[in-house]
CSV table of C-alpha atoms and ligand atoms in Angstrom, one decimal:
chain,number,residue,atom,x,y,z
A,15,UNK,CA,0.0,0.0,0.0
A,16,UNK,CA,1.4,3.4,-0.9
A,17,UNK,CA,2.2,5.9,1.8
A,18,UNK,CA,0.3,9.1,2.5
A,19,UNK,CA,2.0,12.1,0.8
A,20,UNK,CA,3.1,15.4,2.1
A,21,UNK,CA,4.3,18.4,0.1
A,22,UNK,CA,7.3,20.2,1.7
A,23,UNK,CA,8.6,23.8,1.0
A,24,UNK,CA,12.2,22.8,0.5
A,25,UNK,CA,15.2,25.2,0.2
A,26,UNK,CA,17.9,22.6,0.0
A,27,UNK,CA,19.5,24.0,3.2
A,28,UNK,CA,20.1,22.1,6.4
A,29,UNK,CA,16.7,22.6,8.1
A,30,UNK,CA,14.5,21.5,5.2
A,31,UNK,CA,16.8,18.6,4.3
A,32,UNK,CA,16.5,17.3,7.9
A,33,UNK,CA,12.7,17.9,7.5
A,34,UNK,CA,12.7,15.6,4.6
A,35,UNK,CA,14.2,12.7,6.6
A,36,UNK,CA,12.2,13.4,9.7
A,37,UNK,CA,8.9,13.4,7.7
A,38,UNK,CA,10.0,10.1,6.1
A,39,UNK,CA,11.1,8.3,9.3
A,40,UNK,CA,9.0,9.8,12.1
A,41,UNK,CA,5.7,10.4,10.2
A,42,UNK,CA,6.1,7.6,7.6
A,43,UNK,CA,5.2,9.9,4.8
A,44,UNK,CA,6.2,10.1,1.0
A,45,UNK,CA,7.7,13.5,0.5
A,46,UNK,CA,7.2,15.8,-2.4
A,47,UNK,CA,9.5,18.8,-2.4
A,48,UNK,CA,8.8,22.2,-3.8
A,49,UNK,CA,11.7,24.4,-4.2
A,50,UNK,CA,10.8,28.0,-5.4
A,51,UNK,CA,13.2,30.3,-7.1
A,52,UNK,CA,12.2,33.8,-6.0
A,53,UNK,CA,15.5,35.3,-6.9
A,54,UNK,CA,17.6,34.3,-3.9
A,55,UNK,CA,21.3,34.7,-4.1
A,56,UNK,CA,22.0,30.9,-3.7
A,57,UNK,CA,22.3,29.1,-7.0
A,58,UNK,CA,22.7,25.4,-7.6
A,59,UNK,CA,19.0,24.6,-7.4
A,60,UNK,CA,19.6,21.5,-9.6
A,61,UNK,CA,22.1,20.1,-7.0
A,62,UNK,CA,19.5,20.7,-4.4
A,63,UNK,CA,17.0,18.8,-6.4
A,64,UNK,CA,19.4,15.9,-6.7
A,65,UNK,CA,20.1,16.1,-3.0
A,66,UNK,CA,16.4,15.7,-2.3
A,67,UNK,CA,16.1,12.8,-4.9
A,68,UNK,CA,19.0,11.1,-3.1
A,69,UNK,CA,17.1,11.4,0.2
A,70,UNK,CA,14.5,9.3,-1.5
A,71,UNK,CA,11.6,11.9,-2.1
A,72,UNK,CA,8.9,11.1,-4.5
A,73,UNK,CA,9.5,14.3,-6.6
A,74,UNK,CA,11.3,17.6,-6.3
A,75,UNK,CA,9.8,20.4,-8.3
A,76,UNK,CA,12.1,23.4,-8.9
A,77,UNK,CA,9.9,26.3,-9.9
A,78,UNK,CA,11.2,29.6,-11.4
A,79,UNK,CA,8.8,32.0,-9.6
A,80,UNK,CA,10.8,35.2,-10.3
A,81,UNK,CA,8.3,36.8,-12.7
A,82,UNK,CA,5.2,35.7,-10.8
A,83,UNK,CA,6.8,37.1,-7.6
A,84,UNK,CA,7.5,40.3,-9.4
A,85,UNK,CA,4.3,40.8,-11.3
A,86,UNK,CA,1.9,39.7,-8.6
A,87,UNK,CA,3.6,40.5,-5.4
A,88,UNK,CA,6.2,43.2,-5.8
A,89,UNK,CA,3.8,45.3,-8.1
A,90,UNK,CA,1.4,45.4,-5.3
A,91,UNK,CA,4.0,46.1,-2.8
A,92,UNK,CA,5.3,49.1,-4.7
A,93,UNK,CA,1.8,50.4,-5.3
A,94,UNK,CA,1.4,50.4,-1.4
A,95,UNK,CA,4.9,51.6,-0.7
A,96,UNK,CA,5.1,48.6,1.6
A,97,UNK,CA,6.9,49.4,4.9
A,98,UNK,CA,5.9,47.5,8.0
A,99,UNK,CA,6.2,49.8,11.0
A,100,UNK,CA,7.3,52.5,8.5
A,101,UNK,CA,10.7,50.8,8.1
A,102,UNK,CA,10.8,47.1,7.0
A,103,UNK,CA,9.9,46.6,3.2
A,104,UNK,CA,8.5,43.1,3.9
A,105,UNK,CA,10.7,40.9,1.8
A,106,UNK,CA,10.1,37.6,3.5
A,107,UNK,CA,6.4,38.3,4.1
A,108,UNK,CA,6.0,38.8,0.3
A,109,UNK,CA,7.5,35.5,-0.8
A,110,UNK,CA,5.8,33.3,1.7
A,111,UNK,CA,2.2,33.6,0.3
A,112,UNK,CA,3.6,32.7,-3.1
A,113,UNK,CA,5.4,29.6,-1.9
A,114,UNK,CA,2.3,28.6,0.0
A,115,UNK,CA,0.3,28.9,-3.2
A,116,UNK,CA,2.6,26.5,-5.0
A,117,UNK,CA,2.6,24.1,-2.0
A,118,UNK,CA,-1.3,24.0,-2.4
A,119,UNK,CA,-1.1,23.5,-6.1
A,120,UNK,CA,1.4,20.6,-5.9
A,121,UNK,CA,-0.5,19.0,-3.0
A,122,UNK,CA,-3.6,19.0,-5.2
A,123,UNK,CA,-1.7,17.6,-8.2
A,124,UNK,CA,-0.3,14.7,-6.0
A,125,UNK,CA,-3.4,14.2,-4.0
A,126,UNK,CA,-1.5,15.0,-0.7
A,127,UNK,CA,-3.6,15.7,2.3
A,128,UNK,CA,-0.9,17.8,4.1
A,129,UNK,CA,1.9,20.2,3.4
A,130,UNK,CA,4.9,21.0,5.5
A,131,UNK,CA,7.4,23.9,6.1
A,132,UNK,CA,10.6,24.3,7.9
A,133,UNK,CA,9.8,27.5,9.9
A,134,UNK,CA,10.4,27.7,13.6
A,135,UNK,CA,7.7,28.3,16.2
A,136,UNK,CA,9.0,31.7,17.1
A,137,UNK,CA,8.8,33.5,13.8
A,138,UNK,CA,6.4,35.2,11.4
A,139,UNK,CA,7.0,32.9,8.6
A,140,UNK,CA,5.2,29.9,10.1
A,141,UNK,CA,2.0,32.1,10.4
A,142,UNK,CA,2.4,33.4,6.8
A,143,UNK,CA,2.7,29.9,5.3
A,144,UNK,CA,-0.1,28.5,7.4
A,145,UNK,CA,-2.6,31.4,7.0
A,146,UNK,CA,-2.0,31.3,3.2
A,147,UNK,CA,-2.6,27.5,3.0
A,148,UNK,CA,-5.8,27.8,5.2
A,149,UNK,CA,-7.1,30.6,3.0
A,150,UNK,CA,-6.4,28.7,-0.3
A,151,UNK,CA,-7.5,25.3,1.0
A,152,UNK,CA,-9.0,25.0,4.5
A,153,UNK,CA,-9.0,21.2,4.3
A,154,UNK,CA,-5.3,20.8,4.0
A,155,UNK,CA,-3.3,19.8,7.1
A,156,UNK,CA,0.1,21.6,7.8
A,157,UNK,CA,3.0,19.9,9.5
A,158,UNK,CA,5.8,22.0,11.0
A,159,UNK,CA,8.6,19.6,12.0
A,160,UNK,CA,10.8,22.2,13.6
A,161,UNK,CA,8.0,23.0,16.0
A,162,UNK,CA,7.6,19.3,16.9
A,163,UNK,CA,11.1,17.8,17.1
A,164,UNK,CA,13.6,18.1,19.9
A,165,UNK,CA,16.5,19.5,17.9
A,166,UNK,CA,17.0,22.7,19.8
A,167,UNK,CA,19.8,24.4,17.8
A,168,UNK,CA,21.9,24.0,14.7
A,169,UNK,CA,24.5,21.6,16.2
A,170,UNK,CA,21.5,19.3,17.2
A,171,UNK,CA,20.3,19.3,13.6
A,172,UNK,CA,23.8,18.7,12.3
A,173,UNK,CA,24.1,15.7,14.6
A,174,UNK,CA,20.7,14.4,13.4
A,175,UNK,CA,21.8,14.8,9.9
A,176,UNK,CA,25.0,12.9,10.3
A,177,UNK,CA,23.1,10.1,12.2
A,178,UNK,CA,20.5,9.8,9.3
A,179,UNK,CA,22.8,10.2,6.3
A,180,UNK,CA,21.6,13.5,5.4
A,181,UNK,CA,24.4,15.5,3.6
A,182,UNK,CA,25.5,18.4,5.7
A,183,UNK,CA,26.7,21.5,3.9
A,184,UNK,CA,30.2,22.4,4.6
A,185,UNK,CA,30.5,24.9,7.4
A,186,UNK,CA,26.9,24.3,8.5
A,187,UNK,CA,28.0,24.9,12.1
A,188,UNK,CA,30.0,28.0,11.3
A,189,UNK,CA,27.5,30.3,9.8
A,190,UNK,CA,26.2,32.3,12.7
A,191,UNK,CA,23.4,34.0,10.7
A,192,UNK,CA,19.9,33.1,9.5
A,193,UNK,CA,19.4,34.5,6.1
A,194,UNK,CA,16.3,34.7,4.0
A,195,UNK,CA,16.6,36.3,0.6
A,196,UNK,CA,14.8,37.0,-2.7
A,197,UNK,CA,14.7,39.6,-5.4
A,198,UNK,CA,13.4,42.2,-2.9
A,199,UNK,CA,16.5,41.8,-0.6
A,200,UNK,CA,18.1,40.0,2.2
A,201,UNK,CA,17.1,39.5,5.8
A,202,UNK,CA,19.9,38.7,8.3
A,203,UNK,CA,19.3,37.7,12.0
A,204,UNK,CA,20.8,35.6,14.7
A,205,UNK,CA,24.4,35.5,16.0
A,206,UNK,CA,25.9,38.6,17.4
A,207,UNK,CA,22.9,40.6,16.0
A,208,UNK,CA,20.7,39.2,18.8
A,209,UNK,CA,22.3,42.0,21.0
A,210,UNK,CA,20.6,45.1,19.7
A,211,UNK,CA,23.5,47.2,21.0
A,212,UNK,CA,26.2,45.5,19.0
A,213,UNK,CA,27.0,47.0,15.6
A,214,UNK,CA,26.4,44.6,12.7
A,215,UNK,CA,29.7,43.2,11.5
A,216,UNK,CA,30.6,44.2,7.9
A,217,UNK,CA,30.5,40.7,6.6
A,218,UNK,CA,26.7,40.3,7.0
A,219,UNK,CA,26.1,42.5,3.9
A,220,UNK,CA,26.5,41.1,0.4
A,221,UNK,CA,24.4,43.3,-1.7
A,222,UNK,CA,25.6,46.8,-0.8
A,223,UNK,CA,29.0,48.3,-0.7
A,224,UNK,CA,29.9,49.8,2.6
A,225,UNK,CA,30.1,53.6,2.1
A,226,UNK,CA,33.1,53.7,4.5
A,227,UNK,CA,35.0,51.6,2.0
A,228,UNK,CA,34.1,53.7,-1.1
A,229,UNK,CA,37.2,55.3,-2.6
A,230,UNK,CA,37.0,58.7,-0.9
A,231,UNK,CA,38.2,56.7,2.1
A,232,UNK,CA,41.0,54.4,2.6
A,233,UNK,CA,40.1,51.0,1.2
A,234,UNK,CA,39.9,48.3,3.9
A,235,UNK,CA,40.3,44.6,3.8
A,236,UNK,CA,36.8,43.3,3.7
A,237,UNK,CA,34.7,40.2,3.3
A,238,UNK,CA,32.3,41.3,0.5
A,239,UNK,CA,30.8,38.4,-1.5
A,240,UNK,CA,28.7,40.0,-4.2
A,241,UNK,CA,29.5,43.7,-4.3
A,242,UNK,CA,32.2,45.4,-6.3
A,243,UNK,CA,35.7,45.9,-4.9
A,244,UNK,CA,36.0,49.4,-3.4
A,245,UNK,CA,38.3,50.5,-6.1
A,246,UNK,CA,35.7,49.9,-8.7
A,247,UNK,CA,33.1,51.8,-6.9
A,248,UNK,CA,32.1,55.1,-8.5
A,249,UNK,CA,33.7,58.2,-6.9
A,250,UNK,CA,31.2,60.6,-8.5
A,251,UNK,CA,27.5,60.5,-8.1
A,252,UNK,CA,25.4,58.0,-10.1
A,253,UNK,CA,22.2,59.4,-11.6
A,254,UNK,CA,19.4,57.0,-12.5
A,255,UNK,CA,16.0,57.6,-14.0
A,256,UNK,CA,13.0,55.3,-13.3
A,257,UNK,CA,10.0,55.4,-15.4
A,258,UNK,CA,6.5,54.3,-14.1
A,259,UNK,CA,3.2,53.5,-15.9
A,260,UNK,CA,0.1,53.4,-13.7
A,261,UNK,CA,2.4,52.9,-10.7
A,262,UNK,CA,4.4,50.2,-12.2
A,263,UNK,CA,8.0,50.5,-12.9
A,264,UNK,CA,8.6,49.9,-16.6
A,265,UNK,CA,12.2,51.3,-17.4
A,266,UNK,CA,15.5,52.2,-16.0
A,267,UNK,CA,17.6,54.8,-17.7
A,268,UNK,CA,15.4,54.6,-20.7
A,269,UNK,CA,15.7,50.9,-21.1
A,270,UNK,CA,12.3,49.1,-21.0
A,271,UNK,CA,12.5,45.8,-18.8
A,272,UNK,CA,10.2,43.5,-17.1
A,273,UNK,CA,9.9,44.1,-13.4
A,274,UNK,CA,12.2,41.3,-12.3
A,275,UNK,CA,14.9,42.8,-14.5
A,276,UNK,CA,14.3,46.3,-13.1
A,277,UNK,CA,14.6,45.1,-9.5
A,278,UNK,CA,17.8,43.2,-10.4
A,279,UNK,CA,19.3,46.3,-12.1
A,280,UNK,CA,18.4,48.6,-9.2
A,281,UNK,CA,19.8,46.2,-6.7
A,282,UNK,CA,23.0,46.5,-8.6
A,283,UNK,CA,23.2,50.3,-9.0
A,284,UNK,CA,22.1,51.1,-5.5
A,285,UNK,CA,24.0,48.2,-4.0
A,286,UNK,CA,27.1,49.4,-5.6
A,287,UNK,CA,26.6,52.9,-4.1
A,288,UNK,CA,26.1,51.5,-0.7
A,289,UNK,CA,22.5,52.4,-0.4
A,290,UNK,CA,19.8,50.0,1.0
A,291,UNK,CA,21.1,48.8,4.5
A,292,UNK,CA,18.6,48.7,7.4
A,293,UNK,CA,19.4,47.8,11.0
A,294,UNK,CA,16.2,47.9,13.1
A,295,UNK,CA,14.1,46.3,15.7
A,296,UNK,CA,10.7,45.3,14.7
A,297,UNK,CA,7.6,43.8,16.4
A,298,UNK,CA,6.9,40.2,15.3
A,299,UNK,CA,3.4,39.0,15.1
A,300,UNK,CA,4.0,36.4,17.8
A,301,UNK,CA,4.6,39.1,20.3
A,302,UNK,CA,8.3,39.7,20.6
A,303,UNK,CA,10.7,42.4,19.4
A,304,UNK,CA,13.5,41.2,17.2
A,305,UNK,CA,16.6,42.9,15.9
A,306,UNK,CA,17.0,42.5,12.1
A,307,UNK,CA,19.3,43.7,9.5
A,308,UNK,CA,18.3,44.1,5.9
A,309,UNK,CA,19.9,44.7,2.6
A,310,UNK,CA,17.1,46.1,0.4
A,311,UNK,CA,18.8,48.3,-2.3
A,312,UNK,CA,16.4,47.9,-5.1
A,313,UNK,CA,13.2,47.8,-2.9
A,314,UNK,CA,14.2,51.1,-1.1
A,315,UNK,CA,15.1,52.8,-4.3
A,316,UNK,CA,11.8,51.8,-6.0
A,317,UNK,CA,9.7,52.9,-3.0
A,318,UNK,CA,11.6,56.2,-2.8
A,319,UNK,CA,11.0,56.9,-6.5
A,320,UNK,CA,7.4,55.8,-6.4
A,321,UNK,CA,6.5,58.0,-3.5
A,322,UNK,CA,8.1,60.9,-5.3
A,323,UNK,CA,6.0,60.3,-8.4
A,324,UNK,CA,2.9,60.0,-6.2
A,325,UNK,CA,3.7,63.4,-4.7
A,326,UNK,CA,2.9,65.1,-7.9
A,327,UNK,CA,0.4,62.7,-9.5
A,328,UNK,CA,-2.0,61.8,-6.5
A,329,UNK,CA,-4.5,64.5,-5.3
A,330,UNK,CA,-3.7,65.7,-1.8
A,331,UNK,CA,-6.6,64.3,0.3
A,332,UNK,CA,-6.3,60.9,-1.4
A,333,UNK,CA,-2.6,60.9,-0.8
A,334,UNK,CA,-3.1,61.6,2.9
A,335,UNK,CA,-5.5,58.7,3.2
A,336,UNK,CA,-3.4,56.4,1.1
A,337,UNK,CA,-0.5,57.0,3.5
A,338,UNK,CA,-2.6,55.9,6.5
A,339,UNK,CA,-3.8,52.8,4.6
A,340,UNK,CA,-0.3,51.9,3.5
A,341,UNK,CA,0.4,51.0,7.1
A,342,UNK,CA,-2.7,48.8,7.2
A,343,UNK,CA,-1.6,47.1,4.1
A,344,UNK,CA,1.8,46.4,5.4
A,345,UNK,CA,0.6,45.1,8.7
A,346,UNK,CA,-1.9,42.8,7.0
A,347,UNK,CA,0.9,41.3,4.8
A,348,UNK,CA,3.4,41.2,7.6
A,349,UNK,CA,0.7,39.3,9.6
A,350,UNK,CA,0.3,36.7,6.9
A,351,UNK,CA,-3.1,38.1,5.5
A,352,UNK,CA,-2.1,38.0,1.8
A,353,UNK,CA,-5.2,36.1,0.9
A,354,UNK,CA,-7.7,37.9,3.0
A,355,UNK,CA,-10.7,40.1,2.4
A,356,UNK,CA,-8.9,43.1,4.1
A,357,UNK,CA,-6.0,42.8,1.9
A,358,UNK,CA,-8.1,42.3,-1.2
A,359,UNK,CA,-10.0,45.5,-0.4
A,360,UNK,CA,-6.9,47.5,0.3
A,361,UNK,CA,-5.4,46.3,-3.0
A,362,UNK,CA,-8.5,47.6,-4.8
A,363,UNK,CA,-8.0,51.0,-3.1
A,364,UNK,CA,-4.3,51.0,-4.0
A,365,UNK,CA,-4.9,50.1,-7.5
A,366,UNK,CA,-7.4,52.9,-8.0
A,367,UNK,CA,-4.9,55.5,-6.7
A,368,UNK,CA,-2.3,54.3,-9.3
A,369,UNK,CA,-4.3,55.1,-12.5
A,370,UNK,CA,-2.3,58.4,-13.0
A,371,UNK,CA,1.0,57.5,-11.5
A,372,UNK,CA,2.8,57.6,-14.7
A,373,UNK,CA,6.1,59.6,-15.3
A,374,UNK,CA,9.8,59.6,-14.5
A,375,UNK,CA,11.8,60.1,-11.4
A,376,UNK,CA,15.5,61.0,-11.4
A,377,UNK,CA,17.6,59.7,-8.5
A,378,UNK,CA,21.1,60.7,-7.4
A,379,UNK,CA,23.2,58.0,-5.5
A,380,UNK,CA,26.3,59.0,-3.6
A,381,UNK,CA,28.1,57.8,-0.5
A,382,UNK,CA,25.3,55.4,0.7
A,383,UNK,CA,22.6,57.9,0.0
A,384,UNK,CA,19.8,58.1,-2.6
A,385,UNK,CA,18.1,61.4,-3.2
A,386,UNK,CA,15.2,62.3,-5.5
A,387,UNK,CA,16.5,65.2,-7.6
A,388,UNK,CA,13.7,65.4,-10.3
A,389,UNK,CA,10.1,64.2,-11.1
A,390,UNK,CA,7.8,64.7,-14.1
A,391,UNK,CA,4.5,63.4,-15.2
A,392,UNK,CA,2.0,64.0,-18.1
A,393,UNK,CA,-0.6,63.9,-15.2
A,394,UNK,CA,1.2,66.0,-12.8
A,395,UNK,CA,-0.9,68.1,-10.4
A,396,UNK,CA,2.0,70.4,-9.7
A,397,UNK,CA,0.9,73.6,-11.3
A,398,UNK,CA,3.8,76.0,-11.8
A,399,UNK,CA,1.5,79.0,-12.2
A,400,UNK,CA,0.0,78.4,-8.7
A,401,UNK,CA,3.2,77.5,-7.0
A,402,UNK,CA,5.6,80.2,-8.3
A,403,UNK,CA,6.5,83.3,-6.3
A,404,UNK,CA,7.0,85.2,-9.5
A,405,UNK,CA,4.8,88.3,-10.3
A,406,UNK,CA,2.7,86.4,-12.9
A,407,UNK,CA,1.4,83.8,-10.6
A,408,UNK,CA,-2.2,82.6,-11.2
A,409,UNK,CA,-2.8,82.1,-7.4
A,410,UNK,CA,-5.2,84.8,-6.0
A,411,UNK,CA,-3.6,85.8,-2.6
A,412,UNK,CA,-6.4,88.2,-1.8
A,413,UNK,CA,-8.7,85.2,-1.7
A,414,UNK,CA,-6.7,83.7,1.2
A,415,UNK,CA,-8.1,86.3,3.7
A,416,UNK,CA,-11.7,85.0,3.2
A,417,UNK,CA,-10.5,81.4,3.3
A,418,UNK,CA,-8.8,81.9,6.6
A,419,UNK,CA,-11.8,83.7,8.0
A,420,UNK,CA,-14.1,80.8,7.3
A,421,UNK,CA,-11.4,78.1,8.1
A,422,UNK,CA,-10.8,79.4,11.6
A,423,UNK,CA,-14.4,80.2,12.5
A,424,UNK,CA,-14.8,77.1,14.7
A,425,UNK,CA,-11.5,77.8,16.4
A,426,UNK,CA,-12.4,81.4,17.1
A,427,UNK,CA,-15.7,80.3,18.6
A,428,UNK,CA,-13.9,77.8,20.8
A,429,UNK,CA,-11.3,80.5,21.9
A,430,UNK,CA,-14.1,82.9,23.0
A,431,UNK,CA,-16.0,80.3,25.1
A,432,UNK,CA,-13.4,77.7,26.3
A,433,UNK,CA,-10.0,78.8,25.1
A,434,UNK,CA,-7.1,80.1,27.3
A,435,UNK,CA,-8.3,83.7,27.5
A,436,UNK,CA,-12.0,82.9,27.9
A,437,UNK,CA,-13.9,83.7,31.1
A,438,UNK,CA,-14.4,79.9,31.7
A,439,UNK,CA,-10.7,79.2,31.6
A,440,UNK,CA,-10.0,82.2,33.9
A,441,UNK,CA,-12.5,81.1,36.5
B,1,LIG,N1,11.8,39.5,10.3
B,1,LIG,C1,11.5,39.3,8.9
B,1,LIG,C2,10.1,38.9,8.7
B,1,LIG,O1,9.4,38.5,9.6
B,1,LIG,C3,12.5,38.5,8.2
B,1,LIG,C4,12.4,37.0,8.5
B,1,LIG,C5,13.4,36.4,7.9
B,1,LIG,N2,13.5,34.9,8.1
B,1,LIG,C6,14.7,34.3,8.3
B,1,LIG,N3,14.7,33.0,8.4
B,1,LIG,N4,15.9,34.9,8.4
B,1,LIG,O2,9.5,39.2,7.6
C-alpha cells in the first residue's frame, strides 16, 4: 500500500533537508519537495533537487517564480509603498504567500492531504505559510517539523543529519546568521545581531557596498561576497531615471524591462553605491521584538522613487488617506493576511490610486545615499503658475483672507467660550 503524501517547502538547506528525513522516518510519509526560485542569491538549485532525490523523495519540483513574484507581489508592494512599522519593506512576508500557493497547487496535483514547512515556532513565517494555506484550501493539514522535534539548535540538527545520512553543507555549524533572501532583498538575523547594542559586522552584507569603503576613504580589507571591490566603486554621483506607468516601474535609464529585470538592475546600481542597508528592531506577530538587518537596495530605491512620483500625481486628500492605509496594508501582509478580504479591499483601493502615477523620477546616488532630484509626469498636479512666487502667478492671494476667516471660525468660537483667554478658563 502506498504511503500518504506530504508536500514540503524545500530550500535545500540544512533545516529542510532534515525535515525531509524526519517526515519520512518519524511520520512515515512520502515527501514531495517544492523548491521555489524567488531570486535568492543561492544558485545550484539543480544540485539541491538531486540532494532531495538522493534522500528518496517522490519528486522535487524546482519552480522559477521570479516573474510571478515580481508581477503579482512586488507590483502590489510598490503600489502600497510597503513598509511595515514604517521601516521594513517586507521581503520575507512577500515571498511566503507565493510559496504557500505553490505548495497547495502541488498538494492537489499529488493528492496529498498535508503540506509542511521548515519554519520555527518563534517567527512570522510559520504564520504566513499556514494562514495562506488555510485561505487557499482550508481542508489541507500543515505539519511543522521544527515545532515538533527536539532538535534545539543547529548543532543538534547537524548531529541528526549525520546520524541519518543527510548530507551536511560544509561549514553548516560556522554560519552564525539566519538568512532569507529573494529579489526584494536579504534578511539577516541571529548570532551577534541578537544583541541590539552591537554593531552589525561588515560581513553580513553582500548586496551593498559599505560607504566607508568607497574610494573617498582608505580601502579596507573586507569580506564582501557579491559587491564590487571598493576601487571599482564610483567616486562621482550616479544618476538613474526610473519610469513608471500606472504605478508600475517599466524602465530604468530609458531601457524598458520587465519588473524582475528592473529590480535586479536597481539592486546592482544602489548596492554598488552602498544604499539600502537597514538595522532595526521590529515587532513580530508572535509578540516579541526582534533585531533584524536587511539589505534592500532595489526595494528602497523603487519605493523612494514611487513615492516621489505619487507626490505630484496623487491628489492631496487621497494621498493623505493612502499614506494611512499603507500602514494597514503592510501590517496585514506582515501578519500573513495576503489572501484575505482586508488585503483584497486594500489592494483595490491602492490600484485605484495608481491610475495616473505615470512619469519619470530622477535619483542621485552617492556615499550610501539616494536622493530624489527630479520628477515629471504627463498627469502632474503640480501647477507652476499656482506655485511660483513670480509676479505672474495665477494664485489669488487676496482670496486667502476670506478662506482663513471661514476656516478658523470654529477655532475662534472655541477660543471665546473655552480657550485660554476665555472667562471659563480664567475662572
Ligand atoms: N523578520 C523578517 C520577517 O518576519 C524576516 C524574517 C526572515 N527569516 C529568516 N529566516 N531569516 O519578515
